[in-house]
Every structure is written in structure tokens, then in C-alpha cells.
Amino acid sequence: AGASKIDSSAKLGLASRVGKALPVGSASSQRASKPSQAANKNAAPSLNIVDRSLARPRGEVSASAYLLLFSEMVQYSRGRVTSVPDFEQRLSLLGQQVGVRALEFVSARDKSFRRELKLLGALNFVVTTMWKFLYGVQADSIKKVNNAEDEYYIEEVAPLVNRYVVVPKDYGELNCASFNAGIVHGILNAAGFKCNVSAFMRQTPGTKSTDPFVTLYFIKVAKETMLRERRLAGA
């Protein structure tokens, strides 16, 4: 099943709730400091491309190449849907496939990888390790919705996939970051934490209209996952 959809009225209701959300843990506060220039000067020169290990290839990918590929995915999906919800659903399904394969790759490559058994550990793994693997940086933050033990959301300011997107007026509130929501959905479900994930945008209170919108990846955890969490907590 794909990510769940939230209509306009539901989005407004959720936005009022997440505005008062309690932080679970800020990924941005955990970012490692950059090495000094002196350390960079003393660093050993990088290996020639033919001398690099095939087991751990360089992870950098050109942003322009990535966005070109994503643009083709959007154009491909656009011609095969009849509504905005279907459009976002299709992008989410594509993202889910990426999320499953990304988790498989990271777990196979990293010898110190340990499977998370609890929900909060899995969520923090997504916004730190997986986000850095996919985008080179950690997600801005992850928070819990007030008065709801099974609802969380990840905040991201100006997602890469929305950087050069201009949504036509007849497409309403289309959010191409549904692709990222699908990635989160794929990672969590493949890790055994059943949930639905959807994306929507909101303007941060007190900011200017010209400031970038914040994208929220809303995570609704399945009942069976919450039952398991309670059993683990009582163990």
C-alpha cells in the first residue's frame, strides 16, 4: 500500500497540531563539525579513480544529474495520472522502491549496522544515517505530534526535489516531495515498522512569504507496530 493522502481540510487541522509538537530529537544538533583547513591541507591526497576500492565507492552524485533524472521521473508520472492525489501517489510508490533498496545497501555495506528494534531508534536512523546517505546531510528535525503516540513528522526546509519545481496553477498543492515521503515509507516498512507516510508543505509562522516553505513528512504508525512497542516497553 502507498502513502496515505491528506485532503486540504485534514492538512490544515494537522498543521495546527504540529505547530505545538514536542521535539523528539533534533538531527541538526548532531551534525559533526567540519574539519579545519589545516587538517585538510595535511590530509593524504585522494586516490586515482582506478585505485579506489570497489567495495566502498565514492557516494557523491552531481545535483544536476540527480535532478535531471528526477525531472524525467516526474514527466513520466505526469503523463500516466488523472489527478493530483494520483500524481503524488505515483511519486510515493517510486520513492518506496528507492527506500527499500537504500536500506538494503546501507545494512550490507556497514559492518557495524545494527537493526533497530524500537520506533524512536528507527526514526532517528532515518533522519541521520539514511538521510546523510541519500542527500549528504541529515534531516532538519524529527518531532512528535502533540497528544498522539503514533504520529510523528520529519521537517525539511526546501527539499532538493522541490528546488527547481514550478507547480502549475491547475495542479493545486502538488508536492513533488511525496517522492521523499515514499523513501521514508519504504525504509520504515522494510525495517519492520509498518506505517503510512505523506508529505505536505506549510509556511513557518513568523516568516516572510518569500521564505521557503517547510515540507513535513507525516508518519502515521500502524497499530501492530504500536502494540509491539508497548510489549517491548513492558519487557
CSV table of C-alpha atoms in Angstrom, one decimal:
chain,number,residue,atom,x,y,z
A,1,ALA,CA,0.0,0.0,0.0
A,2,GLY,CA,1.2,3.5,-0.8
A,3,ALA,CA,1.4,6.5,1.4
A,4,SER,CA,-1.9,7.8,2.7
A,5,LYS,CA,-3.4,11.1,1.3
A,6,ILE,CA,-4.4,14.1,3.4
A,7,ASP,CA,-7.0,16.4,1.9
A,8,SER,CA,-6.9,20.2,2.3
A,9,SER,CA,-9.1,20.3,5.5
A,10,ALA,CA,-7.1,17.5,7.1
A,11,LYS,CA,-3.8,19.3,6.3
A,12,LEU,CA,-5.0,22.5,8.0
A,13,GLY,CA,-6.0,20.5,11.1
A,14,LEU,CA,-2.7,18.7,11.2
A,15,ALA,CA,-0.7,21.9,10.7
A,16,SER,CA,-2.3,23.4,13.7
A,17,ARG,CA,-1.3,20.4,15.8
A,18,VAL,CA,2.3,20.1,14.6
A,19,GLY,CA,2.8,23.7,15.4
A,20,LYS,CA,2.7,22.7,19.0
A,21,ALA,CA,4.6,19.5,18.6
A,22,LEU,CA,7.1,18.2,21.1
A,23,PRO,CA,10.6,17.6,19.7
A,24,VAL,CA,11.8,14.0,19.8
A,25,GLY,CA,15.4,14.8,18.8
A,26,SER,CA,17.0,17.3,16.5
A,27,ALA,CA,19.2,15.8,13.9
A,28,SER,CA,20.8,19.2,13.1
A,29,SER,CA,22.2,19.3,16.6
A,30,GLN,CA,24.0,16.1,16.0
A,31,ARG,CA,25.9,17.2,12.9
A,32,ALA,CA,29.6,16.7,13.0
A,33,SER,CA,31.7,19.8,12.8
A,34,LYS,CA,33.7,20.3,9.6
A,35,PRO,CA,37.4,19.6,9.7
A,36,SER,CA,39.7,22.7,9.9
A,37,GLN,CA,41.5,24.0,6.8
A,38,ALA,CA,44.8,22.9,8.4
A,39,ALA,CA,43.6,19.3,8.7
A,40,ASN,CA,42.5,19.4,5.1
A,41,LYS,CA,46.0,20.6,3.9
A,42,ASN,CA,47.7,17.8,5.8
A,43,ALA,CA,45.3,15.1,4.5
A,44,ALA,CA,46.6,12.5,2.2
A,45,PRO,CA,45.9,13.1,-1.5
A,46,SER,CA,42.9,11.2,-2.9
A,47,LEU,CA,43.5,8.0,-4.8
A,48,ASN,CA,43.2,7.8,-8.5
A,49,ILE,CA,39.9,6.5,-9.7
A,50,VAL,CA,41.4,3.2,-10.8
A,51,ASP,CA,43.0,2.7,-7.4
A,52,ARG,CA,39.8,3.2,-5.4
A,53,SER,CA,38.2,0.2,-3.7
A,54,LEU,CA,35.1,-1.2,-5.5
A,55,ALA,CA,33.7,-2.2,-2.1
A,56,ARG,CA,33.2,1.4,-1.0
A,57,PRO,CA,32.8,3.7,-4.0
A,58,ARG,CA,32.5,7.4,-3.6
A,59,GLY,CA,29.0,8.5,-2.7
A,60,GLU,CA,28.9,11.9,-4.3
A,61,VAL,CA,26.4,12.4,-7.2
A,62,SER,CA,26.1,15.6,-9.2
A,63,ALA,CA,23.0,17.5,-8.0
A,64,SER,CA,22.2,18.5,-11.6
A,65,ALA,CA,22.4,14.8,-12.7
A,66,TYR,CA,20.1,13.8,-9.8
A,67,LEU,CA,17.6,16.5,-10.6
A,68,LEU,CA,17.6,15.7,-14.3
A,69,LEU,CA,16.8,12.1,-13.5
A,70,PHE,CA,14.1,13.1,-11.1
A,71,SER,CA,12.6,15.5,-13.6
A,72,GLU,CA,12.3,12.6,-16.1
A,73,MET,CA,10.5,10.6,-13.4
A,74,VAL,CA,8.1,13.5,-12.8
A,75,GLN,CA,7.4,13.9,-16.5
A,76,TYR,CA,6.9,10.1,-16.9
A,77,SER,CA,4.5,10.0,-14.0
A,78,ARG,CA,2.6,13.1,-15.1
A,79,GLY,CA,1.5,11.5,-18.3
A,80,ARG,CA,0.0,8.5,-16.5
A,81,VAL,CA,-2.2,10.1,-13.9
A,82,THR,CA,-5.5,11.9,-14.0
A,83,SER,CA,-5.4,13.8,-10.6
A,84,VAL,CA,-3.0,15.4,-8.2
A,85,PRO,CA,-3.5,12.7,-5.5
A,86,ASP,CA,-2.7,10.0,-8.1
A,87,PHE,CA,0.3,12.0,-9.1
A,88,GLU,CA,1.7,12.2,-5.6
A,89,GLN,CA,0.8,8.5,-5.0
A,90,ARG,CA,2.8,7.5,-8.1
A,91,LEU,CA,5.8,9.5,-6.9
A,92,SER,CA,5.5,8.0,-3.5
A,93,LEU,CA,5.5,4.4,-4.9
A,94,LEU,CA,8.7,5.2,-6.8
A,95,GLY,CA,10.2,6.5,-3.6
A,96,GLN,CA,9.3,3.4,-1.7
A,97,GLN,CA,11.3,1.3,-4.1
A,98,VAL,CA,14.3,3.6,-3.6
A,99,GLY,CA,13.9,3.4,0.2
A,100,VAL,CA,13.8,-0.4,0.3
A,101,ARG,CA,17.0,-0.7,-1.8
A,102,ALA,CA,18.8,2.1,0.1
A,103,LEU,CA,18.2,0.3,3.4
A,104,GLU,CA,19.5,-3.0,1.9
A,105,PHE,CA,22.6,-1.3,0.6
A,106,VAL,CA,23.4,0.5,3.8
A,107,SER,CA,22.8,-2.5,6.0
A,108,ALA,CA,25.0,-4.7,3.7
A,109,ARG,CA,27.9,-2.2,3.4
A,110,ASP,CA,28.1,-1.0,7.0
A,111,LYS,CA,29.7,-3.8,9.2
A,112,SER,CA,28.6,-2.0,12.4
A,113,PHE,CA,25.0,-1.8,11.3
A,114,ARG,CA,22.5,-3.0,13.9
A,115,ARG,CA,18.8,-3.4,13.3
A,116,GLU,CA,16.7,-1.0,15.4
A,117,LEU,CA,14.1,-2.7,17.5
A,118,LYS,CA,12.3,0.4,18.8
A,119,LEU,CA,10.4,3.0,16.8
A,120,LEU,CA,12.3,6.1,18.1
A,121,GLY,CA,15.6,4.4,17.2
A,122,ALA,CA,14.3,3.6,13.7
A,123,LEU,CA,13.1,7.2,13.2
A,124,ASN,CA,16.4,8.7,14.3
A,125,PHE,CA,18.2,6.3,12.0
A,126,VAL,CA,16.1,7.6,9.1
A,127,VAL,CA,16.9,11.3,9.7
A,128,THR,CA,20.6,10.7,10.4
A,129,THR,CA,22.2,7.8,8.7
A,130,MET,CA,19.8,7.3,5.8
A,131,TRP,CA,19.3,11.0,5.1
A,132,LYS,CA,23.0,11.6,5.0
A,133,PHE,CA,23.5,8.6,2.7
A,134,LEU,CA,20.8,9.9,0.3
A,135,TYR,CA,21.4,13.6,0.4
A,136,GLY,CA,24.7,14.2,2.1
A,137,VAL,CA,23.2,16.0,5.1
A,138,GLN,CA,20.9,15.0,8.0
A,139,ALA,CA,17.2,16.0,8.0
A,140,ASP,CA,16.4,19.2,9.8
A,141,SER,CA,14.5,17.6,12.7
A,142,ILE,CA,12.0,14.9,13.7
A,143,LYS,CA,9.1,15.7,16.1
A,144,LYS,CA,6.2,14.0,17.7
A,145,VAL,CA,2.6,15.3,17.2
A,146,ASN,CA,1.0,16.5,20.4
A,147,ASN,CA,-1.3,14.0,22.2
A,148,ALA,CA,-0.7,11.3,19.7
A,149,GLU,CA,1.7,8.4,20.4
A,150,ASP,CA,1.5,7.1,16.9
A,151,GLU,CA,2.1,10.2,14.9
A,152,TYR,CA,5.4,11.8,14.0
A,153,TYR,CA,6.8,14.1,11.4
A,154,ILE,CA,10.1,15.0,9.8
A,155,GLU,CA,10.8,18.6,8.9
A,156,GLU,CA,12.8,19.6,5.9
A,157,VAL,CA,13.3,23.1,4.6
A,158,ALA,CA,13.4,23.4,0.8
A,159,PRO,CA,13.8,19.7,-0.2
A,160,LEU,CA,16.2,19.1,-3.1
A,161,VAL,CA,13.4,17.6,-5.2
A,162,ASN,CA,11.4,20.8,-4.9
A,163,ARG,CA,14.3,23.2,-5.7
A,164,TYR,CA,13.5,23.9,-9.3
A,165,VAL,CA,9.9,22.8,-9.4
A,166,VAL,CA,7.3,25.3,-10.5
A,167,VAL,CA,3.8,23.9,-9.9
A,168,PRO,CA,1.2,25.0,-12.5
A,169,LYS,CA,-1.9,26.6,-11.0
A,170,ASP,CA,-4.2,23.8,-12.2
A,171,TYR,CA,-2.1,21.3,-10.1
A,172,GLY,CA,-3.1,23.0,-6.8
A,173,GLU,CA,-1.0,21.9,-3.9
A,174,LEU,CA,1.1,19.3,-5.7
A,175,ASN,CA,4.2,18.4,-3.7
A,176,CYS,CA,6.9,16.5,-5.5
A,177,ALA,CA,8.5,15.8,-2.1
A,178,SER,CA,6.0,12.9,-2.0
A,179,PHE,CA,8.9,11.0,-3.5
A,180,ASN,CA,10.9,11.6,-0.3
A,181,ALA,CA,7.8,10.6,1.7
A,182,GLY,CA,7.8,7.3,-0.2
A,183,ILE,CA,11.5,6.8,0.6
A,184,VAL,CA,10.8,7.1,4.3
A,185,HIS,CA,7.8,4.8,3.9
A,186,GLY,CA,9.9,2.2,2.1
A,187,ILE,CA,12.7,2.3,4.7
A,188,LEU,CA,10.5,2.0,7.8
A,189,ASN,CA,8.3,-0.7,6.3
A,190,ALA,CA,11.2,-2.7,5.1
A,191,ALA,CA,12.7,-2.4,8.6
A,192,GLY,CA,9.6,-3.8,10.1
A,193,PHE,CA,7.9,-0.6,11.3
A,194,LYS,CA,4.6,-0.6,9.4
A,195,CYS,CA,3.3,2.9,8.8
A,196,ASN,CA,1.9,5.4,6.2
A,197,VAL,CA,3.9,8.5,5.2
A,198,SER,CA,2.7,11.5,3.3
A,199,ALA,CA,4.1,14.9,2.5
A,200,PHE,CA,2.7,18.4,2.6
A,201,MET,CA,4.1,22.0,2.9
A,202,ARG,CA,3.4,24.7,5.4
A,203,GLN,CA,4.7,28.3,5.9
A,204,THR,CA,6.6,28.6,9.2
A,205,PRO,CA,4.8,31.1,11.5
A,206,GLY,CA,6.6,34.5,11.6
A,207,THR,CA,8.4,34.1,8.4
A,208,LYS,CA,8.1,36.1,5.2
A,209,SER,CA,6.0,35.0,2.3
A,210,THR,CA,9.2,34.8,0.2
A,211,ASP,CA,10.9,32.4,2.6
A,212,PRO,CA,11.0,28.7,1.5
A,213,PHE,CA,8.2,26.5,2.7
A,214,VAL,CA,8.9,23.7,5.2
A,215,THR,CA,8.0,20.3,4.0
A,216,LEU,CA,6.6,17.9,6.6
A,217,TYR,CA,6.7,14.1,6.2
A,218,PHE,CA,3.8,13.0,8.3
A,219,ILE,CA,4.3,9.4,9.7
A,220,LYS,CA,1.2,7.5,10.9
A,221,VAL,CA,2.4,4.4,12.7
A,222,ALA,CA,0.3,1.2,12.2
A,223,LYS,CA,-1.5,-0.3,15.2
A,224,GLU,CA,0.5,-3.6,15.1
A,225,THR,CA,3.8,-1.6,15.4
A,226,MET,CA,2.5,0.4,18.4
A,227,LEU,CA,1.4,-2.9,20.1
A,228,ARG,CA,4.9,-4.2,19.6
A,229,GLU,CA,6.3,-1.0,21.1
A,230,ARG,CA,4.2,-1.4,24.2
A,231,ARG,CA,5.3,-5.0,24.6
A,232,LEU,CA,9.0,-4.0,24.3
A,233,ALA,CA,8.5,-1.2,26.8
A,234,GLY,CA,7.0,-3.6,29.3
A,235,ALA,CA,9.6,-6.2,28.9
